[in-house]
Short mmCIF file of C-alpha atoms and ligand atoms in Angstrom, two decimals:
data_model
loop_
_atom_site.label_atom_id
_atom_site.label_comp_id
_atom_site.label_asym_id
_atom_site.label_seq_id
_atom_site.Cartn_x
_atom_site.Cartn_y
_atom_site.Cartn_z
CA MET S 1 0.00 0.00 0.00
CA ALA S 2 1.18 3.47 -0.80
CA LEU S 3 2.56 5.52 2.06
CA VAL S 4 0.73 8.58 0.80
CA SER S 5 -2.18 8.50 -1.68
CA ALA S 6 -2.19 10.25 -5.07
CA GLN S 7 -4.79 12.74 -3.79
CA GLU S 8 -2.74 13.53 -0.72
CA ILE S 9 0.38 14.22 -2.74
CA GLU S 10 -1.56 16.35 -5.23
CA ALA S 11 -3.05 18.43 -2.45
CA PHE S 12 0.39 18.73 -0.94
CA GLU S 13 1.92 19.88 -4.22
CA ASP S 14 -0.80 22.56 -4.53
CA ARG S 15 0.34 24.01 -1.23
CA LEU S 16 4.04 23.61 -1.85
CA GLY S 17 3.83 24.86 -5.44
CA ALA S 18 2.03 27.99 -4.20
CA ALA S 19 4.70 28.49 -1.53
CA VAL S 20 7.46 28.20 -4.12
CA ARG S 21 5.76 30.75 -6.37
CA SER S 22 5.19 33.25 -3.59
CA GLY S 23 8.41 32.49 -1.69
CA GLU S 24 6.24 32.28 1.47
CA VAL S 25 6.99 29.13 3.42
CA ASP S 26 5.49 30.05 6.78
CA ASP S 27 2.56 27.65 6.39
CA LEU S 28 4.82 24.70 5.66
CA ASP S 29 6.63 22.51 8.08
CA VAL S 30 10.03 22.65 6.37
CA ILE S 31 12.43 20.23 7.99
CA GLY S 32 15.42 20.53 5.71
CA TYR S 33 16.81 22.44 2.78
CA GLY S 34 19.28 20.59 0.58
CA GLU S 35 21.24 22.20 -2.20
CA VAL S 36 18.31 21.51 -4.50
CA THR S 37 15.78 19.52 -2.53
CA ILE S 38 13.41 20.75 0.12
CA ALA S 39 12.04 18.40 2.75
CA VAL S 40 8.63 19.14 4.21
CA LYS S 41 6.60 17.26 6.78
CA LEU S 42 3.19 15.90 5.79
CA SER S 43 0.85 14.56 8.46
CA THR S 44 -1.86 12.16 7.32
CA GLU S 45 -4.22 9.75 9.05
CA SER S 46 -1.65 7.00 8.57
CA GLY S 47 1.18 8.93 10.19
CA ASP S 48 3.84 11.54 9.58
CA PHE S 49 5.86 11.58 6.38
CA VAL S 50 8.65 13.56 4.91
CA CYS S 51 8.09 14.71 1.34
CA LYS S 52 11.26 15.74 -0.44
CA ARG S 53 10.60 17.64 -3.60
CA LEU S 54 13.33 17.35 -6.18
CA ALA S 55 14.16 20.22 -8.51
CA PRO S 56 11.37 20.81 -11.08
CA LEU S 57 11.77 18.50 -14.07
CA SER S 58 11.31 19.20 -17.75
CA SER S 59 9.02 16.32 -18.72
CA GLU S 60 7.05 13.32 -17.60
CA GLU S 61 9.63 11.04 -19.23
CA SER S 62 12.41 12.55 -17.21
CA ALA S 63 10.38 12.18 -13.99
CA ALA S 64 9.68 8.54 -14.82
CA ARG S 65 13.33 7.93 -15.58
CA ILE S 66 14.44 9.51 -12.30
CA ALA S 67 11.93 7.40 -10.36
CA GLU S 68 13.42 4.34 -12.02
CA VAL S 69 17.01 5.35 -11.26
CA ILE S 70 16.14 6.04 -7.61
CA ALA S 71 14.59 2.56 -7.34
CA ARG S 72 17.74 1.01 -8.78
CA TYR S 73 19.88 3.09 -6.45
CA VAL S 74 17.92 1.93 -3.39
CA GLY S 75 18.32 -1.66 -4.59
CA ALA S 76 22.06 -1.23 -5.13
CA LEU S 77 22.57 0.25 -1.65
CA GLU S 78 20.50 -2.51 -0.08
CA GLN S 79 22.63 -5.09 -1.85
CA CYS S 80 25.61 -3.65 0.01
CA GLY S 81 23.79 -4.13 3.30
CA ILE S 82 22.56 -0.56 3.78
CA ASP S 83 19.19 -0.24 5.54
CA VAL S 84 17.48 2.36 3.35
CA VAL S 85 14.38 4.11 4.68
CA GLU S 86 11.30 3.01 2.73
CA THR S 87 10.92 5.48 -0.13
CA GLU S 88 8.16 6.13 -2.65
CA THR S 89 8.64 8.38 -5.66
CA PRO S 90 5.31 9.75 -6.91
CA TYR S 91 5.51 12.35 -9.67
CA LEU S 92 2.93 14.72 -11.03
CA GLU S 93 2.48 17.64 -13.32
CA GLY S 94 2.94 21.01 -11.68
CA ARG S 95 2.66 24.42 -13.30
CA ASP S 96 5.02 24.46 -16.33
CA CYS S 97 7.01 21.52 -15.02
CA TRP S 98 6.94 18.06 -13.53
CA VAL S 99 7.73 17.45 -9.92
CA LEU S 100 8.93 14.31 -8.24
CA TYR S 101 8.78 13.61 -4.54
CA CYS S 102 10.70 11.19 -2.40
CA VAL S 103 8.18 10.27 0.28
CA GLN S 104 9.41 8.53 3.42
CA PRO S 105 8.03 7.80 6.86
CA MET S 106 9.27 10.50 9.19
CA LEU S 107 11.97 9.15 11.48
CA PRO S 108 11.67 9.83 15.20
CA PRO S 109 13.06 13.14 16.42
CA GLY S 110 16.50 12.71 17.94
CA SER S 111 17.35 9.74 15.72
CA LEU S 112 18.99 11.75 12.93
CA GLY S 113 22.78 11.54 12.95
CA PRO S 114 23.61 15.11 14.04
CA ASP S 115 20.95 15.12 16.79
CA PHE S 116 21.96 11.69 17.97
CA LEU S 117 25.63 12.58 18.37
CA ARG S 118 24.96 16.11 19.63
CA ASN S 119 25.59 15.51 23.31
CA LEU S 120 28.09 12.68 23.14
CA SER S 121 31.77 12.89 23.89
CA ALA S 122 34.24 11.94 21.15
CA ASP S 123 34.76 8.53 22.81
CA GLU S 124 31.05 7.89 23.07
CA ALA S 125 30.43 8.96 19.48
CA ALA S 126 33.22 6.85 17.96
CA PRO S 127 31.44 3.44 17.89
CA HIS S 128 28.41 5.00 16.18
CA VAL S 129 30.58 6.68 13.60
CA ARG S 130 32.37 3.38 13.03
CA ARG S 131 29.03 1.83 12.12
CA ILE S 132 28.47 4.54 9.54
CA PHE S 133 31.99 4.04 8.20
CA GLU S 134 31.35 0.30 7.90
CA ASN S 135 28.31 1.07 5.74
CA ILE S 136 30.31 3.50 3.63
CA ARG S 137 33.16 1.03 3.22
CA ALA S 138 30.72 -1.71 2.19
CA SER S 139 29.01 0.39 -0.47
CA VAL S 140 31.45 2.80 -2.11
CA THR S 141 32.62 1.47 -5.49
CA PRO S 142 33.24 3.07 -8.89
CA LEU S 143 29.61 2.25 -9.71
CA VAL S 144 27.66 3.16 -6.58
CA ALA S 145 28.06 5.44 -3.57
CA PRO S 146 25.93 6.85 -0.77
CA ASP S 147 26.19 10.48 0.25
CA GLY S 148 27.88 9.47 3.48
CA GLN S 149 27.43 12.70 5.46
CA LEU S 150 26.15 12.34 9.01
CA SER S 151 22.85 14.11 8.24
CA ASN S 152 21.91 11.27 5.88
CA TRP S 153 21.94 8.58 8.57
CA ALA S 154 19.57 7.89 11.43
CA PHE S 155 20.01 5.77 14.53
CA ASP S 156 16.57 4.23 14.83
CA GLY S 157 16.64 1.84 17.78
CA ASP S 158 19.16 -0.85 16.81
CA ARG S 159 18.98 0.08 13.17
CA LEU S 160 21.31 2.39 11.33
CA ARG S 161 19.22 3.77 8.49
CA TYR S 162 20.12 5.71 5.37
CA LEU S 163 17.71 8.32 4.05
CA ASP S 164 19.18 10.41 1.23
CA VAL S 165 18.31 8.75 -2.08
CA GLY S 166 17.15 11.77 -4.10
CA THR S 167 20.53 12.20 -5.77
CA PRO S 168 21.52 8.74 -6.95
CA PHE S 169 25.25 8.24 -7.27
CA LEU S 170 25.00 5.35 -9.66
CA ARG S 171 27.04 4.63 -12.79
CA ASP S 172 26.84 1.97 -15.48
CA GLU S 173 29.72 -0.32 -16.47
CA ASP S 174 31.07 2.38 -18.78
CA GLY S 175 31.20 4.92 -15.97
CA GLU S 176 28.23 6.90 -17.32
CA GLU S 177 25.90 8.48 -14.76
CA LEU S 178 22.45 6.84 -14.70
CA PHE S 179 20.95 9.91 -13.06
CA ASP S 180 20.55 12.93 -15.29
CA PHE S 181 22.44 15.60 -13.40
CA THR S 182 21.45 18.23 -15.96
CA GLU S 183 18.07 18.19 -14.21
CA VAL S 184 19.71 19.17 -10.92
CA VAL S 185 22.13 21.62 -12.44
CA ARG S 186 19.12 23.41 -13.98
CA ALA S 187 18.46 24.84 -10.53
CA LEU S 188 21.56 27.00 -10.94
CA PRO S 189 21.72 30.33 -12.75
CA ALA S 190 22.59 29.85 -16.43
CA PRO S 191 26.26 30.95 -16.50
CA MET S 192 27.06 28.87 -13.47
CA ARG S 193 25.23 25.89 -14.88
CA LEU S 194 27.60 25.79 -17.80
CA VAL S 195 30.73 25.95 -15.68
CA VAL S 196 29.50 23.37 -13.19
CA HIS S 197 28.40 21.01 -15.89
CA ARG S 198 31.42 21.28 -18.08
CA PHE S 199 34.22 21.53 -15.56
CA LEU S 200 33.16 20.62 -12.06
CA LEU S 201 30.50 17.94 -12.07
CA ARG S 202 32.63 14.91 -12.84
CA GLY S 203 35.12 15.80 -10.09
CA ILE S 204 32.37 16.47 -7.56
CA LEU S 205 30.81 13.10 -8.35
CA ASP S 206 34.13 11.23 -8.35
CA ASN S 207 34.61 12.41 -4.79
CA TYR S 208 31.64 10.28 -3.67
CA HIS S 209 33.05 7.18 -5.35
CA SER S 210 36.24 7.34 -3.31
CA LEU S 211 36.70 6.43 0.35
CA ARG S 212 39.12 9.31 0.75
CA GLY S 213 36.52 11.76 -0.59
CA GLN S 214 33.85 10.26 1.67
CA ALA S 215 36.12 10.55 4.71
CA LEU S 216 36.96 14.20 4.02
CA ASP S 217 33.31 15.02 3.39
CA PHE S 218 32.05 13.24 6.47
CA LEU S 219 34.63 14.76 8.82
CA GLY S 220 34.53 18.24 7.31
CA ASN S 221 30.75 18.21 7.52
CA LEU S 222 30.97 17.71 11.29
CA ILE S 223 32.37 21.24 11.47
CA LYS S 224 29.31 22.53 9.60
CA GLU S 225 27.04 20.66 12.00
CA SER S 226 28.75 22.32 14.98
CA LEU S 227 30.20 18.96 15.94
CA GLY S 228 33.74 20.05 15.19
CA ASN S 229 34.87 18.84 18.61
CA LEU S 230 34.34 15.26 17.42
CA PHE S 231 36.37 15.23 14.26
CA PRO S 232 40.04 15.25 15.33
CA SER S 233 39.78 11.92 17.13
CA LEU S 234 37.86 10.47 14.19
CA VAL S 235 40.63 11.22 11.70
CA PRO S 236 42.67 8.13 12.75
CA VAL S 237 39.48 6.05 12.75
CA ALA S 238 38.85 7.00 9.11
CA ASN S 239 42.48 6.33 8.18
CA GLU S 240 42.35 2.90 9.76
CA MET S 241 38.92 1.79 8.55
CA PHE S 242 39.30 3.06 5.00
CA GLU S 243 43.00 2.10 4.83
CA LEU S 244 43.81 5.53 3.44
CA ALA S 245 47.28 6.01 2.00
CA PRO S 246 48.60 8.60 2.34
CA LYS S 247 46.68 9.21 5.54
CA ILE S 248 44.36 12.19 5.76
CA THR S 249 45.19 14.87 8.32
CA GLU S 250 43.21 17.36 10.39
CA ASP S 251 44.50 20.16 8.19
CA GLU S 252 43.30 18.44 5.07
CA VAL S 253 39.83 18.04 6.60
CA ARG S 254 39.76 21.73 7.54
CA SER S 255 40.77 22.90 4.10
CA HIS S 256 38.30 20.51 2.44
CA TYR S 257 35.57 21.99 4.62
CA LYS S 258 36.64 25.52 3.85
CA SER S 259 36.57 25.08 0.10
CA ASP S 260 33.23 23.29 0.36
CA ALA S 261 31.80 26.14 2.44
CA GLN S 262 33.06 28.69 -0.09
CA THR S 263 31.54 26.81 -3.01
CA TYR S 264 28.25 26.55 -1.15
CA ALA S 265 28.25 30.24 -0.29
CA LEU S 266 29.04 31.16 -3.89
CA ILE S 267 26.25 28.98 -5.24
CA GLN S 268 23.72 30.36 -2.77
CA ALA S 269 24.74 33.95 -3.49
CA ALA S 270 24.39 33.34 -7.24
CA ARG S 271 20.99 31.77 -6.72
CA ARG S 272 19.79 34.68 -4.61
CA ALA S 273 20.97 37.06 -7.32
CA ASP S 274 19.14 34.96 -9.90
CA ARG S 275 15.99 35.10 -7.77
CA TRP S 276 16.27 38.88 -7.63
CA VAL S 277 16.55 39.05 -11.43
CA HIS S 278 13.51 36.80 -11.83
CA ARG S 279 11.40 38.89 -9.49
CA HIS S 280 12.48 42.41 -10.32
CA VAL S 281 13.71 42.30 -13.90
CA LEU S 282 11.91 39.40 -15.56
CA ARG S 283 8.91 39.84 -13.25
CA LYS S 284 8.44 36.09 -13.04
CA PRO S 285 8.19 34.00 -9.91
CA TYR S 286 11.47 32.33 -9.04
CA PRO S 287 10.76 28.61 -9.33
CA TYR S 288 12.76 27.37 -6.33
CA LEU S 289 12.78 27.80 -2.60
CA LEU S 290 16.13 28.90 -1.30
CA PRO S 291 17.45 28.08 2.14
CA PRO S 292 17.57 31.01 4.54
CA ARG S 293 21.08 32.38 4.97
CA ILE S 294 22.67 29.85 7.25
CA GLU S 295 25.35 30.31 9.80
CA ARG S 296 28.00 27.69 9.40
CA SER S 297 30.43 27.31 12.23
CA ALA S 298 33.94 28.19 11.21
N1 LIG G 301 12.65 10.28 6.57
C1 LIG G 301 13.07 11.34 7.26
N2 LIG G 301 12.72 11.53 8.55
C2 LIG G 301 13.13 12.62 9.24
N3 LIG G 301 13.90 13.60 8.73
C3 LIG G 301 14.30 13.47 7.45
C4 LIG G 301 13.90 12.35 6.64
N4 LIG G 301 14.42 12.51 5.42
C5 LIG G 301 15.12 13.66 5.44
N5 LIG G 301 15.05 14.26 6.65
C6 LIG G 301 15.72 15.52 7.05
O1 LIG G 301 15.84 16.36 5.89
C7 LIG G 301 17.22 16.52 5.53
C8 LIG G 301 17.40 16.54 4.02
O2 LIG G 301 17.00 15.29 3.44
P1 LIG G 301 17.93 14.50 2.42
O3 LIG G 301 19.26 14.28 3.04
O4 LIG G 301 17.19 13.30 1.96
O5 LIG G 301 18.05 15.46 1.18
P2 LIG G 301 19.14 16.60 0.88
O6 LIG G 301 20.43 16.29 1.54
O7 LIG G 301 18.46 17.86 1.14
O8 LIG G 301 19.23 16.43 -0.62
P3 LIG G 301 20.37 16.86 -1.57
O9 LIG G 301 20.97 15.50 -1.85
O10 LIG G 301 19.60 17.46 -2.70
O11 LIG G 301 21.31 17.82 -0.90
C9 LIG G 301 17.93 15.35 6.23
O12 LIG G 301 19.29 15.62 6.47
C10 LIG G 301 17.12 15.22 7.52
O13 LIG G 301 17.51 16.21 8.46
MG1 LIG G 302 21.22 14.88 2.65
#
């Protein structure tokens, strides 16, 4: 049985679509902004769900294709022993575009990685992080990779669950992406889109398919999550578990984080500028919801 019915998701899209057009999100229960996805809570008679709306898509075919790639991605991760949160991918026609949702049961508050580790000492956190690293080690190959960051894992009772499947890092035998990243890159302003697509995308994606890249991302991201106190003692854990040679260092993690933070800030600034142009020059609604300016810890 479907987690959320077709009518429920249509009614939900009416609300969310209106919020995107007006830029007013106060009536929505937004629980997370990704680079391109927004995650909103939906309460129904059968429980609470998280609906993650992917960037608007150009056609029904491309929505259908993405739904198929996400299903394959979930299957590939499960084959590696990852416990993926049950995910449905309904898609429907919005205004001038198609939208696809990843719908999942909402995990209990406090179970998400950053919340779960929030009040633990480095020693207490280490065994939990080791579990995540085991999952990363078991799944990262040239063909498949999770986005291993802490915010994509939840400690749900005895289960370690993975929840971020909206951007499938999945390649065929020839190394071609199965997911059409042009659909994601479309969320960027035009000049940036070209640069990202032509020069940066492959490198960004390669990073996920390497244990070294995963380690730097995971540890650097702890700084962003204000869990920077945890990362120094986890550097040797990553070196040992991922058998990294040469070993990564604290400095390398810090500079990885810094360049990631700069890229993120640049992208968000460009998108805000693009939104301004849409609203004030083109006099068209800006078709995305942008995250509020966030404070990242330095
Ligand atoms: N099933 C869920 N239950 C509770 N919270 C969730 C659930 N799914 C997502 N969230 C919250 O929303 C955040 C964003 O979701 P997710 O990681 O799937 O997408 P994203 O990282 O925004 O996507 P992108 O890959 O586009 O950056 C999560 O880090 C988590 O805090
Ligand atoms: Mg995520």
